[in-house]
Every structure is written in C-alpha cells, then in structure tokens.
Amino acid sequence: MSDDTRDAEDGPPLTRREARDSPTPAPGAPLSDGAFPEFDATRIPPRPPLPAEEARPTGGWLDTADHNAIREQWRAKRDEFGTHISNARDQFDQANERIKQRTGRDLVLAIVIGLAFGAALLGSLLFIKALFVPFALAAALLGVYELSRALRVSGRRIDIAPQLISATLLVVSAYFAEMWLCWVVLFLAVALVVVWRLIGQMVAKDGRTYGDVLADAVIGGFVQVYVPFLAALALILLNQEGGQWWVLTFVVIAVAADTGAYAAGLAFGRHPMAPRISPKKTWEGFGGAVIAASTAGVLLGLYLLELPWWGGLVLGVAILATATLGDLGESMLKRDLGIKDMSSWLPGHGGLLDRLDSILPSTVPALCLYFLLSPWVVLT
C-alpha cells in the first residue's frame, strides 16, 4: 500500500492551530508512554523567593547635610581662632604702646633689630673671627658719622671726611698690625683731624673765636678716641688666642646688663638714678643689671672662658661698671647737645651709638682682664 492510500484513509493533516487547540492528541502521535510519563505540572516545586535588595548608600541628601555641618563647624572654629588672635594682638599692641610711652622705645622693632644684630655678631665670631673685622669697621664708621653729624647740628665744626679716613686706618691697623702700632695710629688719627680743622678754619676766615676753634679741634680728637679707638681695642682682643670668646663674652654681659636694667626698671622702677642726666634710669633697674651681668659673667666665665667662678664674677662686675658709665656718659652728651637719639636709623633703638654706648667702653676692662686672668687659665 502506498503512502497516498494511507493518507487518504487517515484524512487530511491538521494545521498547527488545530493541533494546538485540539483537547486530545492527534492519532498516531502519542505524548506519553512507559519510558516518558505524562508531564505533571503539580510536581514542580515552587520557585524560592528572591533575596531582598539591601539599601546601599548613594550619597544623597544625608551625606550633603553631614558635609555642610562639618563645614559649618570648621568655619565656626576658624572664626573663633581668628577672634582670639585679634584680641591677643590688640592686647599686645596696647601693652607695647604703654611701654613705648614709658620708655620711648618700640618693643617689637627693638627685639627684631637686636636679634638681627646678635645673629650677625654670633655668626662672625663662631665661624671665622676675621669676619668680625668688617662688622666692627662698619659699626665704627657709622658711629663716627652719627656723632659727627650730631655735633655739627649743635654748632660744632667737625670735618666728616678726615674723621672717616682716620677711623678706617685706626680700626684696620688694630687687627692687622702689631699692638703697639695701634697707639701710633691713634696719635696720627687725632693729629690728622685736629690739623685738618685748623687749616680749614684758616681758609674759612669767618671770624670764629679762638675758644670755639680750640673746642672744635678737641672735640674732633674726642670722636676718634670715643668710637674708633674703643672699637680697635675690641679687635686687639679678638686677635689674641681665643680672643673671639672674650669678645663674645663681654658683648653678651653688656647686653645682659642693659636688658636686665630695662626689664627691672620697667617692672619695678620707682626711684630715679640720675634724674638730671637720664630720668628714666632707676635704681631698681640698676639692681636688675647687677643680677643679670653677674650671672652672665659667672656662667660665661666657667663654661666659655674656663675661668674660676670668681674670675667670671670680676669680669661681670667690671663690664657692668663700664657699661653703666658709658650709658650715662652718652645720655649726658645727648642732653648737652639737646637731642633724644643720635639718629633714627634703627627703629626702636634710635641710632647705632645708642646701642653701642655700653659696649664700646666695655672693651677696656675686657682687654685688661684678658691679660690679667689668662695666666689663671694656663695654671689650672
């Protein structure tokens, strides 16, 4: 039997839709047998539920709020700190103004300039002591110029050019020549400024009296002795063996005495020491200077110069005496000239001589005590 006969018996084939919609399987195409049981949907276990998604931080409005809160706290702390700084500055300015009214000095500028000069001095003495020579020369020339100009303002005839030339020769020879030549150069320096003044007066012919001309010549010689010669003694001391430590010591003692007098006088000063010469100097300030200079002398003598304690005490007291006399002497000179400061080149200090007035005279006892106390160092 052919296929065509079988198809005719079975009937026409079903379409896809008819086969899908038919409730019974089409004949000749069984869906289940012994090897493949009929599919039962009830036997399929239910699908387990999916885990719930956890909420993740996404940087929303809560994070922004926290950030803004931290920023506001930071701003508040910054403003509070700025307020404290402003109040402290105002209090310091008021205290500095009261100190300025009482002492006539700007405390902040005085401290800054003093530290700068101290650093330059310390650096030149600690590393290469020859570097102190230009430092001393510049200080001497500036001091000579300040004093000469102040004297000229008061009516004295002081020739600045020969003063500066003589000062240069005197200071340089103190370090690079023999010690005895310093006295010869001092004589020549004084002679130069005196002769220059006499010749200048002869050329001028302005009718100046004999007494005024003689006073001009003597004061011109005094300038050479007061500033460059005393600076030259410091260079003579510097040129000795270990002299840089002695120079550093007497400078520190003089500064300590000045600082102690300033602090004690500012805090406890009630009784003027020399009201006609310097009304702001008090006995309480002098007591502070005694304590500061003696302490500095003993400590530096023991640990820097290797002197016995009494040698450091003698050095401290000697420097204190000459520093005090030098300070009072310069105050007397300024009062006689009718000026408050030698110049205004150093804010908070006045002029350079206003700071060297206690250091320059201290070179004399420092040099003398070097030769007197050095044998004690050798013997011990």
PDB file of C-alpha atoms in Angstrom, residues 96-369:
ATOM      1  CA  ASN A  96      53.556  97.841  73.539  1.00  0.00           C
ATOM      2  CA  GLU A  97      52.081 101.330  73.344  1.00  0.00           C
ATOM      3  CA  ARG A  98      52.237 101.702  77.134  1.00  0.00           C
ATOM      4  CA  ILE A  99      55.862 100.529  77.097  1.00  0.00           C
ATOM      5  CA  LYS A 100      56.619 102.960  74.279  1.00  0.00           C
ATOM      6  CA  GLN A 101      55.074 105.841  76.191  1.00  0.00           C
ATOM      7  CA  ARG A 102      57.056 104.949  79.294  1.00  0.00           C
ATOM      8  CA  THR A 103      60.428 104.178  77.734  1.00  0.00           C
ATOM      9  CA  GLY A 104      60.232 105.905  74.363  1.00  0.00           C
ATOM     10  CA  ARG A 105      61.081 102.660  72.501  1.00  0.00           C
ATOM     11  CA  ASP A 106      59.098 100.367  70.212  1.00  0.00           C
ATOM     12  CA  LEU A 107      59.499  96.983  71.873  1.00  0.00           C
ATOM     13  CA  VAL A 108      58.769  94.822  68.802  1.00  0.00           C
ATOM     14  CA  LEU A 109      61.160  96.629  66.471  1.00  0.00           C
ATOM     15  CA  ALA A 110      63.802  96.769  69.181  1.00  0.00           C
ATOM     16  CA  ILE A 111      63.642  92.995  69.675  1.00  0.00           C
ATOM     17  CA  VAL A 112      63.729  92.219  65.939  1.00  0.00           C
ATOM     18  CA  ILE A 113      66.673  94.517  65.227  1.00  0.00           C
ATOM     19  CA  GLY A 114      68.515  93.317  68.328  1.00  0.00           C
ATOM     20  CA  LEU A 115      68.120  89.691  67.252  1.00  0.00           C
ATOM     21  CA  ALA A 116      69.365  90.507  63.745  1.00  0.00           C
ATOM     22  CA  PHE A 117      72.494  92.216  65.054  1.00  0.00           C
ATOM     23  CA  GLY A 118      73.032  89.438  67.570  1.00  0.00           C
ATOM     24  CA  ALA A 119      72.822  86.791  64.843  1.00  0.00           C
ATOM     25  CA  ALA A 120      75.358  88.639  62.673  1.00  0.00           C
ATOM     26  CA  LEU A 121      77.727  89.095  65.606  1.00  0.00           C
ATOM     27  CA  LEU A 122      77.401  85.493  66.735  1.00  0.00           C
ATOM     28  CA  GLY A 123      77.894  84.117  63.236  1.00  0.00           C
ATOM     29  CA  SER A 124      81.067  86.124  62.633  1.00  0.00           C
ATOM     30  CA  LEU A 125      82.618  85.064  65.946  1.00  0.00           C
ATOM     31  CA  LEU A 126      81.687  81.383  65.839  1.00  0.00           C
ATOM     32  CA  PHE A 127      82.840  80.511  62.326  1.00  0.00           C
ATOM     33  CA  ILE A 128      85.642  82.804  61.113  1.00  0.00           C
ATOM     34  CA  LYS A 129      86.650  85.504  63.553  1.00  0.00           C
ATOM     35  CA  ALA A 130      88.191  87.625  60.777  1.00  0.00           C
ATOM     36  CA  LEU A 131      84.625  88.219  59.571  1.00  0.00           C
ATOM     37  CA  PHE A 132      84.126  90.341  62.678  1.00  0.00           C
ATOM     38  CA  VAL A 133      86.586  92.928  61.314  1.00  0.00           C
ATOM     39  CA  PRO A 134      84.287  94.360  58.586  1.00  0.00           C
ATOM     40  CA  PHE A 135      81.427  94.190  61.082  1.00  0.00           C
ATOM     41  CA  ALA A 136      83.401  96.281  63.592  1.00  0.00           C
ATOM     42  CA  LEU A 137      84.660  98.636  60.879  1.00  0.00           C
ATOM     43  CA  ALA A 138      81.155  99.327  59.579  1.00  0.00           C
ATOM     44  CA  ALA A 139      79.892  99.934  63.125  1.00  0.00           C
ATOM     45  CA  ALA A 140      82.778 102.299  63.878  1.00  0.00           C
ATOM     46  CA  LEU A 141      82.314 104.311  60.681  1.00  0.00           C
ATOM     47  CA  LEU A 142      78.589 104.598  61.213  1.00  0.00           C
ATOM     48  CA  GLY A 143      79.118 105.625  64.824  1.00  0.00           C
ATOM     49  CA  VAL A 144      81.647 108.274  63.802  1.00  0.00           C
ATOM     50  CA  TYR A 145      79.251 109.632  61.208  1.00  0.00           C
ATOM     51  CA  GLU A 146      76.350 109.749  63.689  1.00  0.00           C
ATOM     52  CA  LEU A 147      78.380 111.513  66.345  1.00  0.00           C
ATOM     53  CA  SER A 148      79.954 113.964  63.885  1.00  0.00           C
ATOM     54  CA  ARG A 149      76.596 114.887  62.411  1.00  0.00           C
ATOM     55  CA  ALA A 150      75.048 115.345  65.870  1.00  0.00           C
ATOM     56  CA  LEU A 151      77.924 117.621  66.851  1.00  0.00           C
ATOM     57  CA  ARG A 152      77.590 119.620  63.640  1.00  0.00           C
ATOM     58  CA  VAL A 153      73.881 120.139  64.320  1.00  0.00           C
ATOM     59  CA  SER A 154      74.754 121.545  67.731  1.00  0.00           C
ATOM     60  CA  GLY A 155      77.105 124.119  66.146  1.00  0.00           C
ATOM     61  CA  ARG A 156      80.479 122.342  66.328  1.00  0.00           C
ATOM     62  CA  ARG A 157      82.755 122.318  63.287  1.00  0.00           C
ATOM     63  CA  ILE A 158      83.523 118.631  62.707  1.00  0.00           C
ATOM     64  CA  ASP A 159      85.035 117.560  59.387  1.00  0.00           C
ATOM     65  CA  ILE A 160      83.473 114.228  58.458  1.00  0.00           C
ATOM     66  CA  ALA A 161      85.927 113.207  55.709  1.00  0.00           C
ATOM     67  CA  PRO A 162      89.100 113.137  57.880  1.00  0.00           C
ATOM     68  CA  GLN A 163      87.096 111.530  60.687  1.00  0.00           C
ATOM     69  CA  LEU A 164      86.111 108.595  58.477  1.00  0.00           C
ATOM     70  CA  ILE A 165      89.608 108.221  56.992  1.00  0.00           C
ATOM     71  CA  SER A 166      91.257 108.223  60.410  1.00  0.00           C
ATOM     72  CA  ALA A 167      88.686 105.808  61.822  1.00  0.00           C
ATOM     73  CA  THR A 168      89.299 103.350  58.983  1.00  0.00           C
ATOM     74  CA  LEU A 169      93.071 103.376  59.476  1.00  0.00           C
ATOM     75  CA  LEU A 170      92.748 103.015  63.235  1.00  0.00           C
ATOM     76  CA  VAL A 171      90.313 100.080  63.175  1.00  0.00           C
ATOM     77  CA  VAL A 172      92.092  98.127  60.430  1.00  0.00           C
ATOM     78  CA  SER A 173      95.536  98.549  61.993  1.00  0.00           C
ATOM     79  CA  ALA A 174      94.270  97.177  65.315  1.00  0.00           C
ATOM     80  CA  TYR A 175      93.732  93.729  63.808  1.00  0.00           C
ATOM     81  CA  PHE A 176      96.380  93.504  61.082  1.00  0.00           C
ATOM     82  CA  ALA A 177      99.293  95.354  62.736  1.00  0.00           C
ATOM     83  CA  GLU A 178     101.243  94.965  65.953  1.00  0.00           C
ATOM     84  CA  MET A 179      99.554  96.049  69.148  1.00  0.00           C
ATOM     85  CA  TRP A 180     101.909  98.940  69.843  1.00  0.00           C
ATOM     86  CA  LEU A 181     101.250 100.389  66.378  1.00  0.00           C
ATOM     87  CA  CYS A 182      97.647 100.999  67.393  1.00  0.00           C
ATOM     88  CA  TRP A 183      98.805 103.756  69.749  1.00  0.00           C
ATOM     89  CA  VAL A 184     100.862 105.319  66.996  1.00  0.00           C
ATOM     90  CA  VAL A 185      97.909 105.239  64.599  1.00  0.00           C
ATOM     91  CA  LEU A 186      95.700 106.778  67.300  1.00  0.00           C
ATOM     92  CA  PHE A 187      98.114 109.675  67.667  1.00  0.00           C
ATOM     93  CA  LEU A 188      98.231 110.154  63.894  1.00  0.00           C
ATOM     94  CA  ALA A 189      94.430 109.965  63.630  1.00  0.00           C
ATOM     95  CA  VAL A 190      93.899 112.640  66.277  1.00  0.00           C
ATOM     96  CA  ALA A 191      96.606 114.793  64.716  1.00  0.00           C
ATOM     97  CA  LEU A 192      95.004 114.475  61.288  1.00  0.00           C
ATOM     98  CA  VAL A 193      91.543 115.628  62.377  1.00  0.00           C
ATOM     99  CA  VAL A 194      92.968 118.466  64.514  1.00  0.00           C
ATOM    100  CA  VAL A 195      95.290 119.805  61.807  1.00  0.00           C
ATOM    101  CA  TRP A 196      92.558 119.454  59.191  1.00  0.00           C
ATOM    102  CA  ARG A 197      90.215 121.524  61.345  1.00  0.00           C
ATOM    103  CA  LEU A 198      92.820 124.230  61.995  1.00  0.00           C
ATOM    104  CA  ILE A 199      93.683 124.506  58.314  1.00  0.00           C
ATOM    105  CA  GLY A 200      90.000 124.591  57.405  1.00  0.00           C
ATOM    106  CA  GLN A 201      89.431 127.391  59.903  1.00  0.00           C
ATOM    107  CA  MET A 202      92.351 129.364  58.486  1.00  0.00           C
ATOM    108  CA  VAL A 203      90.923 129.034  54.988  1.00  0.00           C
ATOM    109  CA  ALA A 204      87.393 129.929  56.062  1.00  0.00           C
ATOM    110  CA  LYS A 205      88.303 133.164  57.933  1.00  0.00           C
ATOM    111  CA  ASP A 206      84.754 133.515  59.251  1.00  0.00           C
ATOM    112  CA  GLY A 207      85.701 135.311  62.448  1.00  0.00           C
ATOM    113  CA  ARG A 208      85.216 132.289  64.705  1.00  0.00           C
ATOM    114  CA  THR A 209      86.683 132.888  68.154  1.00  0.00           C
ATOM    115  CA  TYR A 210      89.843 131.173  69.396  1.00  0.00           C
ATOM    116  CA  GLY A 211      87.925 129.310  72.080  1.00  0.00           C
ATOM    117  CA  ASP A 212      85.450 127.890  69.560  1.00  0.00           C
ATOM    118  CA  VAL A 213      88.221 126.790  67.216  1.00  0.00           C
ATOM    119  CA  LEU A 214      90.086 125.078  70.061  1.00  0.00           C
ATOM    120  CA  ALA A 215      86.884 123.379  71.205  1.00  0.00           C
ATOM    121  CA  ASP A 216      86.235 122.131  67.659  1.00  0.00           C
ATOM    122  CA  ALA A 217      89.731 120.621  67.474  1.00  0.00           C
ATOM    123  CA  VAL A 218      89.486 118.938  70.890  1.00  0.00           C
ATOM    124  CA  ILE A 219      86.031 117.536  70.187  1.00  0.00           C
ATOM    125  CA  GLY A 220      87.236 116.220  66.829  1.00  0.00           C
ATOM    126  CA  GLY A 221      90.005 114.320  68.609  1.00  0.00           C
ATOM    127  CA  PHE A 222      87.490 113.036  71.172  1.00  0.00           C
ATOM    128  CA  VAL A 223      85.433 111.480  68.380  1.00  0.00           C
ATOM    129  CA  GLN A 224      88.442 109.371  67.356  1.00  0.00           C
ATOM    130  CA  VAL A 225      89.078 108.213  70.907  1.00  0.00           C
ATOM    131  CA  TYR A 226      85.452 107.503  71.763  1.00  0.00           C
ATOM    132  CA  VAL A 227      84.390 105.436  68.752  1.00  0.00           C
ATOM    133  CA  PRO A 228      87.166 104.019  66.535  1.00  0.00           C
ATOM    134  CA  PHE A 229      89.809 103.619  69.246  1.00  0.00           C
ATOM    135  CA  LEU A 230      87.462 101.696  71.557  1.00  0.00           C
ATOM    136  CA  ALA A 231      86.372  99.580  68.587  1.00  0.00           C
ATOM    137  CA  ALA A 232      90.065  98.982  67.842  1.00  0.00           C
ATOM    138  CA  LEU A 233      90.564  97.624  71.378  1.00  0.00           C
ATOM    139  CA  ALA A 234      87.891  95.029  70.646  1.00  0.00           C
ATOM    140  CA  LEU A 235      89.819  93.954  67.538  1.00  0.00           C
ATOM    141  CA  ILE A 236      93.053  93.760  69.533  1.00  0.00           C
ATOM    142  CA  LEU A 237      91.272  91.427  71.926  1.00  0.00           C
ATOM    143  CA  LEU A 238      89.858  89.475  69.001  1.00  0.00           C
ATOM    144  CA  ASN A 239      93.344  88.955  67.557  1.00  0.00           C
ATOM    145  CA  GLN A 240      94.544  87.180  70.713  1.00  0.00           C
ATOM    146  CA  GLU A 241      94.424  83.419  71.195  1.00  0.00           C
ATOM    147  CA  GLY A 242      90.810  82.565  71.972  1.00  0.00           C
ATOM    148  CA  GLY A 243      90.010  86.260  71.765  1.00  0.00           C
ATOM    149  CA  GLN A 244      86.768  85.669  69.910  1.00  0.00           C
ATOM    150  CA  TRP A 245      85.294  84.062  73.047  1.00  0.00           C
ATOM    151  CA  TRP A 246      86.332  87.032  75.144  1.00  0.00           C
ATOM    152  CA  VAL A 247      84.747  89.447  72.662  1.00  0.00           C
ATOM    153  CA  LEU A 248      81.565  87.407  72.671  1.00  0.00           C
ATOM    154  CA  THR A 249      81.594  87.262  76.468  1.00  0.00           C
ATOM    155  CA  PHE A 250      81.951  90.975  77.147  1.00  0.00           C
ATOM    156  CA  VAL A 251      79.341  91.826  74.492  1.00  0.00           C
ATOM    157  CA  VAL A 252      76.863  89.344  75.989  1.00  0.00           C
ATOM    158  CA  ILE A 253      77.497  90.668  79.512  1.00  0.00           C
ATOM    159  CA  ALA A 254      76.944  94.258  78.377  1.00  0.00           C
ATOM    160  CA  VAL A 255      73.739  93.295  76.575  1.00  0.00           C
ATOM    161  CA  ALA A 256      72.583  91.285  79.599  1.00  0.00           C
ATOM    162  CA  ALA A 257      73.178  94.266  81.868  1.00  0.00           C
ATOM    163  CA  ASP A 258      71.237  96.533  79.529  1.00  0.00           C
ATOM    164  CA  THR A 259      68.384  94.035  79.232  1.00  0.00           C
ATOM    165  CA  GLY A 260      68.255  93.392  82.968  1.00  0.00           C
ATOM    166  CA  ALA A 261      68.147  97.116  83.680  1.00  0.00           C
ATOM    167  CA  TYR A 262      65.394  97.621  81.110  1.00  0.00           C
ATOM    168  CA  ALA A 263      63.217  94.773  82.420  1.00  0.00           C
ATOM    169  CA  ALA A 264      63.672  95.542  86.108  1.00  0.00           C
ATOM    170  CA  GLY A 265      63.190  99.260  85.580  1.00  0.00           C
ATOM    171  CA  LEU A 266      60.035  98.662  83.559  1.00  0.00           C
ATOM    172  CA  ALA A 267      58.586  96.325  86.180  1.00  0.00           C
ATOM    173  CA  PHE A 268      59.775  97.842  89.472  1.00  0.00           C
ATOM    174  CA  GLY A 269      61.343 101.221  88.627  1.00  0.00           C
ATOM    175  CA  ARG A 270      60.332 103.876  91.151  1.00  0.00           C
ATOM    176  CA  HIS A 271      63.461 105.747  92.222  1.00  0.00           C
ATOM    177  CA  PRO A 272      65.400 107.688  89.546  1.00  0.00           C
ATOM    178  CA  MET A 273      69.112 107.001  89.467  1.00  0.00           C
ATOM    179  CA  ALA A 274      70.305 110.202  87.799  1.00  0.00           C
ATOM    180  CA  PRO A 275      67.248 112.363  87.050  1.00  0.00           C
ATOM    181  CA  ARG A 276      69.251 115.269  85.620  1.00  0.00           C
ATOM    182  CA  ILE A 277      71.144 113.060  83.200  1.00  0.00           C
ATOM    183  CA  SER A 278      68.700 110.263  82.375  1.00  0.00           C
ATOM    184  CA  PRO A 279      65.376 110.476  84.227  1.00  0.00           C
ATOM    185  CA  LYS A 280      64.193 107.055  83.022  1.00  0.00           C
ATOM    186  CA  LYS A 281      67.058 105.131  84.649  1.00  0.00           C
ATOM    187  CA  THR A 282      66.188 103.881  88.122  1.00  0.00           C
ATOM    188  CA  TRP A 283      67.976 102.174  90.989  1.00  0.00           C
ATOM    189  CA  GLU A 284      65.653  99.204  90.621  1.00  0.00           C
ATOM    190  CA  GLY A 285      66.815  98.910  87.018  1.00  0.00           C
ATOM    191  CA  PHE A 286      70.419  99.085  88.139  1.00  0.00           C
ATOM    192  CA  GLY A 287      69.732  96.239  90.575  1.00  0.00           C
ATOM    193  CA  GLY A 288      68.404  94.150  87.691  1.00  0.00           C
ATOM    194  CA  ALA A 289      71.532  94.973  85.701  1.00  0.00           C
ATOM    195  CA  VAL A 290      73.758  93.836  88.602  1.00  0.00           C
ATOM    196  CA  ILE A 291      71.989  90.482  88.821  1.00  0.00           C
ATOM    197  CA  ALA A 292      71.981  89.917  85.054  1.00  0.00           C
ATOM    198  CA  ALA A 293      75.613  90.953  84.499  1.00  0.00           C
ATOM    199  CA  SER A 294      76.937  88.962  87.473  1.00  0.00           C
ATOM    200  CA  THR A 295      75.051  85.827  86.461  1.00  0.00           C
ATOM    201  CA  ALA A 296      76.150  86.108  82.848  1.00  0.00           C
ATOM    202  CA  GLY A 297      79.757  86.743  83.896  1.00  0.00           C
ATOM    203  CA  VAL A 298      79.935  83.693  86.163  1.00  0.00           C
ATOM    204  CA  LEU A 299      78.280  81.350  83.660  1.00  0.00           C
ATOM    205  CA  LEU A 300      80.285  82.528  80.653  1.00  0.00           C
ATOM    206  CA  GLY A 301      83.477  82.582  82.662  1.00  0.00           C
ATOM    207  CA  LEU A 302      83.002  78.990  83.796  1.00  0.00           C
ATOM    208  CA  TYR A 303      81.729  77.365  80.618  1.00  0.00           C
ATOM    209  CA  LEU A 304      83.124  79.526  77.810  1.00  0.00           C
ATOM    210  CA  LEU A 305      86.360  81.096  79.071  1.00  0.00           C
ATOM    211  CA  GLU A 306      87.235  78.315  81.557  1.00  0.00           C
ATOM    212  CA  LEU A 307      87.842  80.827  84.328  1.00  0.00           C
ATOM    213  CA  PRO A 308      87.220  80.235  88.024  1.00  0.00           C
ATOM    214  CA  TRP A 309      83.859  81.441  89.232  1.00  0.00           C
ATOM    215  CA  TRP A 310      85.329  84.486  90.916  1.00  0.00           C
ATOM    216  CA  GLY A 311      87.103  85.437  87.666  1.00  0.00           C
ATOM    217  CA  GLY A 312      83.768  85.424  85.832  1.00  0.00           C
ATOM    218  CA  LEU A 313      82.241  87.474  88.643  1.00  0.00           C
ATOM    219  CA  VAL A 314      85.032  90.065  88.431  1.00  0.00           C
ATOM    220  CA  LEU A 315      84.580  90.251  84.673  1.00  0.00           C
ATOM    221  CA  GLY A 316      80.826  90.675  85.000  1.00  0.00           C
ATOM    222  CA  VAL A 317      81.095  93.439  87.605  1.00  0.00           C
ATOM    223  CA  ALA A 318      83.785  95.272  85.621  1.00  0.00           C
ATOM    224  CA  ILE A 319      81.729  95.164  82.415  1.00  0.00           C
ATOM    225  CA  LEU A 320      78.680  96.306  84.376  1.00  0.00           C
ATOM    226  CA  ALA A 321      80.547  99.338  85.742  1.00  0.00           C
ATOM    227  CA  THR A 322      81.878 100.500  82.376  1.00  0.00           C
ATOM    228  CA  ALA A 323      78.577  99.759  80.608  1.00  0.00           C
ATOM    229  CA  THR A 324      76.658 101.849  83.147  1.00  0.00           C
ATOM    230  CA  LEU A 325      79.146 104.713  82.957  1.00  0.00           C
ATOM    231  CA  GLY A 326      79.111 104.578  79.169  1.00  0.00           C
ATOM    232  CA  ASP A 327      75.327 104.696  79.096  1.00  0.00           C
ATOM    233  CA  LEU A 328      75.180 107.633  81.487  1.00  0.00           C
ATOM    234  CA  GLY A 329      78.004 109.400  79.651  1.00  0.00           C
ATOM    235  CA  GLU A 330      76.221 109.155  76.314  1.00  0.00           C
ATOM    236  CA  SER A 331      72.985 110.337  77.937  1.00  0.00           C
ATOM    237  CA  MET A 332      74.847 113.338  79.309  1.00  0.00           C
ATOM    238  CA  LEU A 333      76.295 114.051  75.867  1.00  0.00           C
ATOM    239  CA  LYS A 334      72.886 113.881  74.210  1.00  0.00           C
ATOM    240  CA  ARG A 335      71.369 116.119  76.872  1.00  0.00           C
ATOM    241  CA  ASP A 336      74.164 118.631  76.304  1.00  0.00           C
ATOM    242  CA  LEU A 337      73.526 118.515  72.558  1.00  0.00           C
ATOM    243  CA  GLY A 338      69.774 118.804  73.068  1.00  0.00           C
ATOM    244  CA  ILE A 339      68.840 115.607  71.236  1.00  0.00           C
ATOM    245  CA  LYS A 340      66.992 112.446  72.253  1.00  0.00           C
ATOM    246  CA  ASP A 341      68.789 109.974  69.974  1.00  0.00           C
ATOM    247  CA  MET A 342      71.938 110.124  67.911  1.00  0.00           C
ATOM    248  CA  SER A 343      69.878 109.227  64.837  1.00  0.00           C
ATOM    249  CA  SER A 344      66.729 107.378  63.792  1.00  0.00           C
ATOM    250  CA  TRP A 345      68.344 104.764  61.584  1.00  0.00           C
ATOM    251  CA  LEU A 346      67.467 101.868  63.880  1.00  0.00           C
ATOM    252  CA  PRO A 347      63.719 101.901  64.682  1.00  0.00           C
ATOM    253  CA  GLY A 348      63.113 101.015  68.294  1.00  0.00           C
ATOM    254  CA  HIS A 349      66.733 101.794  69.207  1.00  0.00           C
ATOM    255  CA  GLY A 350      67.452 105.265  67.870  1.00  0.00           C
ATOM    256  CA  GLY A 351      70.969 105.398  66.495  1.00  0.00           C
ATOM    257  CA  LEU A 352      73.762 102.864  66.425  1.00  0.00           C
ATOM    258  CA  LEU A 353      75.649 104.717  69.148  1.00  0.00           C
ATOM    259  CA  ASP A 354      72.572 104.464  71.345  1.00  0.00           C
ATOM    260  CA  ARG A 355      73.204 100.712  71.359  1.00  0.00           C
ATOM    261  CA  LEU A 356      76.993 100.843  71.436  1.00  0.00           C
ATOM    262  CA  ASP A 357      77.191 103.317  74.317  1.00  0.00           C
ATOM    263  CA  SER A 358      77.549 100.487  76.842  1.00  0.00           C
ATOM    264  CA  ILE A 359      79.578  98.113  74.627  1.00  0.00           C
ATOM    265  CA  LEU A 360      82.353 100.458  73.480  1.00  0.00           C
ATOM    266  CA  PRO A 361      83.640 101.404  76.979  1.00  0.00           C
ATOM    267  CA  SER A 362      83.491  97.737  77.988  1.00  0.00           C
ATOM    268  CA  THR A 363      86.358  96.934  75.623  1.00  0.00           C
ATOM    269  CA  VAL A 364      88.828  98.477  78.107  1.00  0.00           C
ATOM    270  CA  PRO A 365      88.190  96.155  81.106  1.00  0.00           C
ATOM    271  CA  ALA A 366      87.714  93.185  78.765  1.00  0.00           C
ATOM    272  CA  LEU A 367      91.174  93.618  77.231  1.00  0.00           C
ATOM    273  CA  CYS A 368      92.823  94.295  80.585  1.00  0.00           C
ATOM    274  CA  LEU A 369      91.194  91.294  82.274  1.00  0.00           C
TER     275      LEU A 369
END
